[in-house]
mmCIF file of C-alpha atoms in Angstrom:
data_model
loop_
_atom_site.group_PDB
_atom_site.id
_atom_site.type_symbol
_atom_site.label_atom_id
_atom_site.label_comp_id
_atom_site.label_asym_id
_atom_site.label_seq_id
_atom_site.Cartn_x
_atom_site.Cartn_y
_atom_site.Cartn_z
ATOM 1 C CA MET A 1 -35.768 -48.480 30.176
ATOM 2 C CA ALA A 2 -33.309 -45.597 29.842
ATOM 3 C CA ARG A 3 -34.783 -42.167 29.341
ATOM 4 C CA ARG A 4 -34.275 -40.874 25.840
ATOM 5 C CA LYS A 5 -33.472 -37.303 24.886
ATOM 6 C CA LYS A 6 -36.173 -35.622 22.826
ATOM 7 C CA ILE A 7 -34.663 -33.724 19.904
ATOM 8 C CA TYR A 8 -37.793 -32.346 18.257
ATOM 9 C CA GLU A 9 -41.573 -32.708 18.356
ATOM 10 C CA GLY A 10 -43.748 -31.881 15.385
ATOM 11 C CA LYS A 11 -47.446 -32.236 14.628
ATOM 12 C CA ALA A 12 -47.279 -35.946 13.773
ATOM 13 C CA LYS A 13 -43.896 -37.218 14.953
ATOM 14 C CA ILE A 14 -41.316 -36.993 17.720
ATOM 15 C CA LEU A 15 -37.576 -37.349 17.140
ATOM 16 C CA TYR A 16 -35.394 -38.827 19.860
ATOM 17 C CA GLU A 17 -31.648 -39.196 20.130
ATOM 18 C CA GLY A 18 -30.583 -42.420 18.431
ATOM 19 C CA PRO A 19 -28.486 -45.273 19.810
ATOM 20 C CA GLU A 20 -25.492 -44.372 17.621
ATOM 21 C CA PRO A 21 -24.002 -41.035 16.551
ATOM 22 C CA GLY A 22 -25.696 -39.746 13.422
ATOM 23 C CA THR A 23 -28.959 -41.608 14.097
ATOM 24 C CA LEU A 24 -32.379 -40.667 15.457
ATOM 25 C CA VAL A 25 -35.459 -42.563 16.555
ATOM 26 C CA GLN A 26 -38.600 -41.319 14.820
ATOM 27 C CA TYR A 27 -41.835 -41.904 16.755
ATOM 28 C CA PHE A 28 -45.195 -41.672 14.952
ATOM 29 C CA LYS A 29 -47.980 -40.053 16.978
ATOM 30 C CA ASP A 30 -51.729 -40.563 16.593
ATOM 31 C CA ASP A 31 -52.309 -36.825 16.245
ATOM 32 C CA ALA A 32 -54.044 -35.553 13.127
ATOM 33 C CA THR A 33 -53.963 -31.891 12.136
ATOM 34 C CA ALA A 34 -55.226 -29.811 9.227
ATOM 35 C CA PHE A 35 -55.309 -26.168 8.148
ATOM 36 C CA ASN A 36 -52.011 -25.384 9.903
ATOM 37 C CA ALA A 37 -53.135 -27.215 13.065
ATOM 38 C CA GLU A 38 -56.365 -25.217 13.374
ATOM 39 C CA LYS A 39 -58.193 -28.561 13.218
ATOM 40 C CA LYS A 40 -56.856 -31.265 15.539
ATOM 41 C CA ALA A 41 -57.812 -34.770 16.655
ATOM 42 C CA VAL A 42 -56.254 -37.953 17.984
ATOM 43 C CA ILE A 43 -56.920 -40.897 15.650
ATOM 44 C CA GLU A 44 -56.297 -44.188 17.449
ATOM 45 C CA GLY A 45 -53.818 -46.328 15.505
ATOM 46 C CA LYS A 46 -52.824 -43.655 12.968
ATOM 47 C CA GLY A 47 -49.191 -43.618 14.096
ATOM 48 C CA VAL A 48 -48.915 -47.399 13.760
ATOM 49 C CA LEU A 49 -50.291 -47.298 10.216
ATOM 50 C CA ASN A 50 -48.060 -44.418 9.108
ATOM 51 C CA ASN A 51 -44.977 -46.078 10.581
ATOM 52 C CA ARG A 52 -45.645 -49.255 8.613
ATOM 53 C CA LEU A 53 -46.592 -47.455 5.410
ATOM 54 C CA SER A 54 -43.593 -45.120 5.514
ATOM 55 C CA GLU A 55 -41.329 -48.134 6.095
ATOM 56 C CA PHE A 56 -42.879 -49.823 3.048
ATOM 57 C CA PHE A 57 -42.320 -46.843 0.757
ATOM 58 C CA MET A 58 -38.853 -45.930 2.041
ATOM 59 C CA THR A 59 -37.689 -49.536 1.729
ATOM 60 C CA GLY A 60 -39.034 -49.728 -1.819
ATOM 61 C CA LEU A 61 -37.272 -46.524 -2.786
ATOM 62 C CA GLY A 62 -34.017 -47.832 -1.360
ATOM 63 C CA GLN A 63 -34.359 -50.979 -3.464
ATOM 64 C CA ILE A 64 -34.491 -48.934 -6.673
ATOM 65 C CA GLY A 65 -31.538 -46.765 -5.674
ATOM 66 C CA VAL A 66 -33.295 -43.672 -4.286
ATOM 67 C CA PRO A 67 -31.396 -42.651 -1.131
ATOM 68 C CA THR A 68 -33.461 -42.100 2.024
ATOM 69 C CA HIS A 69 -32.855 -41.480 5.720
ATOM 70 C CA PHE A 70 -34.603 -44.739 6.676
ATOM 71 C CA ILE A 71 -32.548 -47.484 8.370
ATOM 72 C CA LYS A 72 -35.068 -49.886 9.898
ATOM 73 C CA ARG A 73 -38.349 -50.110 11.772
ATOM 74 C CA LEU A 74 -37.832 -50.689 15.488
ATOM 75 C CA ASN A 75 -41.365 -51.465 16.651
ATOM 76 C CA MET A 76 -44.995 -50.604 15.981
ATOM 77 C CA ARG A 77 -44.466 -46.842 16.271
ATOM 78 C CA GLU A 78 -40.768 -46.181 15.883
ATOM 79 C CA GLN A 79 -38.113 -46.381 13.214
ATOM 80 C CA LEU A 80 -34.387 -45.780 13.206
ATOM 81 C CA ILE A 81 -33.296 -43.085 10.775
ATOM 82 C CA ARG A 82 -30.152 -41.244 9.818
ATOM 83 C CA GLN A 83 -29.830 -37.733 11.182
ATOM 84 C CA VAL A 84 -29.960 -35.260 8.321
ATOM 85 C CA GLU A 85 -29.813 -31.519 7.788
ATOM 86 C CA ILE A 86 -33.326 -30.760 6.541
ATOM 87 C CA ILE A 87 -33.596 -28.315 3.645
ATOM 88 C CA PRO A 88 -36.385 -25.903 4.703
ATOM 89 C CA LEU A 89 -38.624 -26.768 1.766
ATOM 90 C CA GLU A 90 -41.605 -28.977 1.123
ATOM 91 C CA VAL A 91 -41.265 -30.553 -2.311
ATOM 92 C CA ILE A 92 -44.703 -31.075 -3.856
ATOM 93 C CA VAL A 93 -45.292 -33.292 -6.892
ATOM 94 C CA ARG A 94 -48.672 -33.038 -8.601
ATOM 95 C CA ASN A 95 -50.101 -35.452 -11.189
ATOM 96 C CA PHE A 96 -53.693 -34.202 -11.041
ATOM 97 C CA ALA A 97 -55.178 -30.872 -9.973
ATOM 98 C CA ALA A 98 -56.430 -30.931 -6.388
ATOM 99 C CA GLY A 99 -56.380 -28.920 -3.181
ATOM 100 C CA SER A 100 -54.672 -25.525 -3.341
ATOM 101 C CA MET A 101 -53.660 -25.885 -7.013
ATOM 102 C CA ALA A 102 -57.265 -26.475 -8.091
ATOM 103 C CA LYS A 103 -58.352 -23.387 -6.124
ATOM 104 C CA ARG A 104 -55.522 -21.191 -7.426
ATOM 105 C CA LEU A 105 -56.124 -22.053 -11.068
ATOM 106 C CA GLY A 106 -59.869 -22.618 -11.022
ATOM 107 C CA LEU A 107 -59.493 -26.232 -12.112
ATOM 108 C CA GLU A 108 -61.852 -29.052 -11.299
ATOM 109 C CA GLU A 109 -60.324 -31.456 -8.785
ATOM 110 C CA GLY A 110 -59.036 -34.556 -10.512
ATOM 111 C CA THR A 111 -58.123 -32.795 -13.773
ATOM 112 C CA PRO A 112 -55.074 -34.613 -15.216
ATOM 113 C CA LEU A 113 -52.011 -32.399 -15.586
ATOM 114 C CA PRO A 114 -50.047 -32.436 -18.856
ATOM 115 C CA ARG A 115 -47.008 -33.693 -16.932
ATOM 116 C CA PRO A 116 -45.985 -34.054 -13.292
ATOM 117 C CA ILE A 117 -45.444 -30.600 -11.800
ATOM 118 C CA VAL A 118 -42.919 -29.998 -9.002
ATOM 119 C CA GLU A 119 -43.536 -27.078 -6.643
ATOM 120 C CA PHE A 120 -41.687 -25.811 -3.585
ATOM 121 C CA SER A 121 -43.078 -24.307 -0.403
ATOM 122 C CA TYR A 122 -41.100 -22.708 2.395
ATOM 123 C CA LYS A 123 -41.427 -24.706 5.626
ATOM 124 C CA ASP A 124 -42.867 -22.226 8.106
ATOM 125 C CA ASP A 125 -46.187 -22.996 9.796
ATOM 126 C CA LYS A 126 -46.615 -19.400 10.958
ATOM 127 C CA LEU A 127 -46.526 -18.252 7.335
ATOM 128 C CA GLY A 128 -48.700 -21.103 6.089
ATOM 129 C CA ASP A 129 -45.864 -22.807 4.162
ATOM 130 C CA PRO A 130 -46.028 -20.364 1.216
ATOM 131 C CA LEU A 131 -45.138 -21.433 -2.310
ATOM 132 C CA VAL A 132 -41.763 -20.069 -3.386
ATOM 133 C CA PRO A 133 -40.068 -19.918 -6.805
ATOM 134 C CA GLU A 134 -36.605 -21.318 -7.434
ATOM 135 C CA GLU A 135 -35.184 -17.781 -7.532
ATOM 136 C CA TYR A 136 -36.154 -17.256 -3.879
ATOM 137 C CA ILE A 137 -34.657 -20.591 -2.858
ATOM 138 C CA ILE A 138 -31.307 -19.788 -4.450
ATOM 139 C CA ALA A 139 -31.270 -16.130 -3.338
ATOM 140 C CA PHE A 140 -31.900 -16.987 0.313
ATOM 141 C CA GLY A 141 -29.375 -19.827 0.264
ATOM 142 C CA TRP A 142 -31.811 -22.610 1.141
ATOM 143 C CA ALA A 143 -30.448 -24.691 -1.741
ATOM 144 C CA SER A 144 -28.180 -24.230 -4.743
ATOM 145 C CA GLN A 145 -29.190 -24.609 -8.375
ATOM 146 C CA GLN A 146 -27.459 -27.981 -8.434
ATOM 147 C CA ASP A 147 -29.361 -28.969 -5.289
ATOM 148 C CA LEU A 148 -32.649 -27.992 -6.947
ATOM 149 C CA ASP A 149 -31.842 -29.994 -10.073
ATOM 150 C CA ASP A 150 -31.033 -33.011 -7.901
ATOM 151 C CA ILE A 151 -34.165 -32.494 -5.762
ATOM 152 C CA VAL A 152 -36.418 -32.391 -8.831
ATOM 153 C CA SER A 153 -34.759 -35.542 -10.151
ATOM 154 C CA LEU A 154 -35.279 -37.304 -6.801
ATOM 155 C CA ALA A 155 -38.885 -36.129 -6.572
ATOM 156 C CA LEU A 156 -39.745 -37.404 -10.048
ATOM 157 C CA ARG A 157 -38.150 -40.779 -9.296
ATOM 158 C CA VAL A 158 -40.240 -41.004 -6.138
ATOM 159 C CA ASN A 159 -43.292 -40.098 -8.217
ATOM 160 C CA ASP A 160 -42.596 -42.842 -10.774
ATOM 161 C CA PHE A 161 -42.203 -45.437 -8.035
ATOM 162 C CA MET A 162 -45.189 -44.319 -5.990
ATOM 163 C CA SER A 163 -47.497 -43.939 -8.993
ATOM 164 C CA GLY A 164 -46.710 -47.458 -10.182
ATOM 165 C CA VAL A 165 -47.078 -49.067 -6.774
ATOM 166 C CA MET A 166 -50.365 -47.330 -6.033
ATOM 167 C CA HIS A 167 -51.831 -47.988 -9.483
ATOM 168 C CA GLY A 168 -51.085 -51.667 -8.988
ATOM 169 C CA VAL A 169 -53.475 -51.746 -6.013
ATOM 170 C CA GLY A 170 -56.200 -49.638 -7.611
ATOM 171 C CA ILE A 171 -55.219 -46.267 -6.148
ATOM 172 C CA ARG A 172 -54.489 -43.072 -8.096
ATOM 173 C CA LEU A 173 -51.611 -40.938 -6.785
ATOM 174 C CA ILE A 174 -53.009 -37.422 -7.114
ATOM 175 C CA ASP A 175 -50.119 -35.579 -5.473
ATOM 176 C CA PHE A 176 -47.671 -35.854 -2.590
ATOM 177 C CA LYS A 177 -45.057 -33.898 -0.699
ATOM 178 C CA ILE A 178 -41.670 -34.956 0.580
ATOM 179 C CA GLU A 179 -38.813 -33.370 2.465
ATOM 180 C CA ILE A 180 -35.171 -33.592 1.469
ATOM 181 C CA GLY A 181 -32.210 -33.714 3.818
ATOM 182 C CA ARG A 182 -28.450 -33.493 3.474
ATOM 183 C CA ILE A 183 -26.091 -36.044 4.910
ATOM 184 C CA TRP A 184 -22.333 -35.669 4.870
ATOM 185 C CA GLU A 185 -20.145 -38.494 3.629
ATOM 186 C CA ASN A 186 -16.403 -37.770 3.706
ATOM 187 C CA ASP A 187 -17.131 -34.022 3.726
ATOM 188 C CA TYR A 188 -19.323 -34.421 0.621
ATOM 189 C CA PRO A 189 -23.030 -33.529 0.944
ATOM 190 C CA ARG A 190 -25.568 -36.035 -0.343
ATOM 191 C CA LEU A 191 -29.303 -35.421 -0.724
ATOM 192 C CA VAL A 192 -31.733 -38.020 0.606
ATOM 193 C CA VAL A 193 -35.504 -38.362 0.965
ATOM 194 C CA ALA A 194 -36.372 -37.666 4.621
ATOM 195 C CA ASP A 195 -39.334 -37.208 6.981
ATOM 196 C CA GLU A 196 -42.052 -39.710 5.965
ATOM 197 C CA ILE A 197 -44.117 -40.952 3.039
ATOM 198 C CA SER A 198 -47.627 -41.879 4.127
ATOM 199 C CA PRO A 199 -51.279 -40.971 3.488
ATOM 200 C CA ASP A 200 -50.575 -37.925 5.682
ATOM 201 C CA SER A 201 -48.383 -36.552 2.900
ATOM 202 C CA CYS A 202 -50.166 -37.886 -0.213
ATOM 203 C CA ARG A 203 -53.521 -37.548 -1.932
ATOM 204 C CA LEU A 204 -54.746 -41.033 -2.782
ATOM 205 C CA TRP A 205 -58.011 -41.713 -4.615
ATOM 206 C CA ASP A 206 -59.565 -45.071 -5.391
ATOM 207 C CA ILE A 207 -59.351 -45.474 -9.168
ATOM 208 C CA GLU A 208 -62.822 -46.990 -9.552
ATOM 209 C CA THR A 209 -64.892 -44.926 -7.110
ATOM 210 C CA GLY A 210 -62.846 -41.772 -6.496
ATOM 211 C CA ARG A 211 -63.047 -42.426 -2.744
ATOM 212 C CA LYS A 212 -60.405 -40.450 -0.882
ATOM 213 C CA LEU A 213 -57.928 -42.546 1.119
ATOM 214 C CA ASP A 214 -55.763 -39.766 2.555
ATOM 215 C CA LYS A 215 -55.835 -36.890 5.043
ATOM 216 C CA ASP A 216 -58.553 -35.121 3.050
ATOM 217 C CA VAL A 217 -60.900 -37.551 4.805
ATOM 218 C CA PHE A 218 -60.068 -35.682 8.019
ATOM 219 C CA ARG A 219 -59.847 -32.220 6.455
ATOM 220 C CA ARG A 220 -63.282 -32.526 4.834
ATOM 221 C CA ASP A 221 -65.076 -34.749 7.365
ATOM 222 C CA LEU A 222 -65.558 -37.584 4.872
ATOM 223 C CA GLY A 223 -65.572 -40.463 7.368
ATOM 224 C CA SER A 224 -63.034 -42.442 9.374
ATOM 225 C CA LEU A 225 -59.415 -41.499 8.735
ATOM 226 C CA ALA A 226 -58.171 -44.694 10.400
ATOM 227 C CA ASP A 227 -60.376 -46.792 8.110
ATOM 228 C CA ALA A 228 -59.031 -44.988 5.028
ATOM 229 C CA TYR A 229 -55.388 -45.500 6.046
ATOM 230 C CA THR A 230 -56.076 -49.121 6.972
ATOM 231 C CA GLU A 231 -57.531 -49.682 3.493
ATOM 232 C CA VAL A 232 -54.314 -48.390 1.903
ATOM 233 C CA ALA A 233 -52.212 -50.617 4.163
ATOM 234 C CA ARG A 234 -54.336 -53.675 3.387
ATOM 235 C CA ARG A 235 -54.114 -53.188 -0.362
ATOM 236 C CA LEU A 236 -50.343 -52.864 -0.156
ATOM 237 C CA GLY A 237 -50.070 -55.981 2.020
ATOM 238 C CA VAL A 238 -48.514 -54.022 4.861
ATOM 239 C CA LEU A 239 -51.065 -55.255 7.411
ATOM 240 C CA PRO A 240 -52.929 -58.575 7.508
ATOM 241 C CA SER A 241 -56.501 -58.341 6.209
ATOM 242 C CA ASN A 242 -57.979 -58.907 9.675
ATOM 243 C CA VAL A 243 -56.093 -56.028 11.303
ATOM 244 C CA THR A 244 -57.909 -52.749 11.902
ATOM 245 C CA HIS A 245 -56.696 -50.477 14.709
ATOM 246 C CA ARG A 246 -54.246 -51.333 17.408
ATOM 247 C CA PRO A 247 -54.090 -49.784 20.863
ATOM 248 C CA LYS A 248 -51.588 -47.039 21.487
ATOM 249 C CA PRO A 249 -48.683 -48.253 23.637
ATOM 250 C CA THR A 250 -47.483 -46.306 26.625
ATOM 251 C CA LEU A 251 -44.717 -43.925 25.587
ATOM 252 C CA ILE A 252 -41.730 -43.795 27.898
ATOM 253 C CA ASN A 253 -39.491 -40.822 27.347
#
C-alpha cells in the first residue's frame, strides 16, 4: 500500500491527502478526550462507530439539501471528504440547558429553552474555545455578516433534521456543535457542514430514562462510552443488533 501524506492530526481524527485534488481522507481514531484533553483514554471501537454515525447524518443532510463535505465512506474507519477552508468557529446549537450553559446561567440541566439558541466559540484549544459574539467574528474577519446569517440558517436546518431523527428513535437532542467550511466553486465561496456529526459532538439523552448516550458518559464517568455509542448506532439502524465493538485495524501511513 502506498504511503499517504498526513495533512493534520487532531484529538479524534487524522486527515490524509486524498486520491484526487480537492479531497481528503478522514480517519476516525479511538481516542477520547475531555476538558481540553486533560482527560484522555482509548475506547476500542469508538472510531468505527463515529465513522458510521457521521456517515449516516451527513448522508441524511445531503438528501434534504444541506451541503456537507462528505463524499463517501471508504472503510470501517475512513471516509472521503472534500477539502474545505475551515472557518475557525465552533457553531453550537442548544435546545435544552446543559453543560457550560447550565453552569453560566444557573439553570438545571435539561431545562427546555424557549427556542433553539445558536452560539459561537473561537476554535483554540489553548484558550479553551471561548464563546465569542458576532461582533468579534466580523471584526476579526473570521466570517462576514452574510456568512453568519448563512451559518445560522445551516445550523438550524441541521438541528431540525437531527432533532427529528433522534426523536424517532427515542433520543432527545439536547445540543450539538458543528464546524463550517468554505469550498470554492467557479471562484464563488460556498458554505458546507464539515468535520463530523457524532455522539462526540452532541448531547443525546434517552427520552424515557434520561440516560446519557454521548461523550458526557466519559466526561462524568457514567459507564461505558462504547456501549453508549453502540446504543445510538443500533437505534438508528447503522449497525446490526448483534454488533458491539470491533477490533482496531492496523493503520498504515
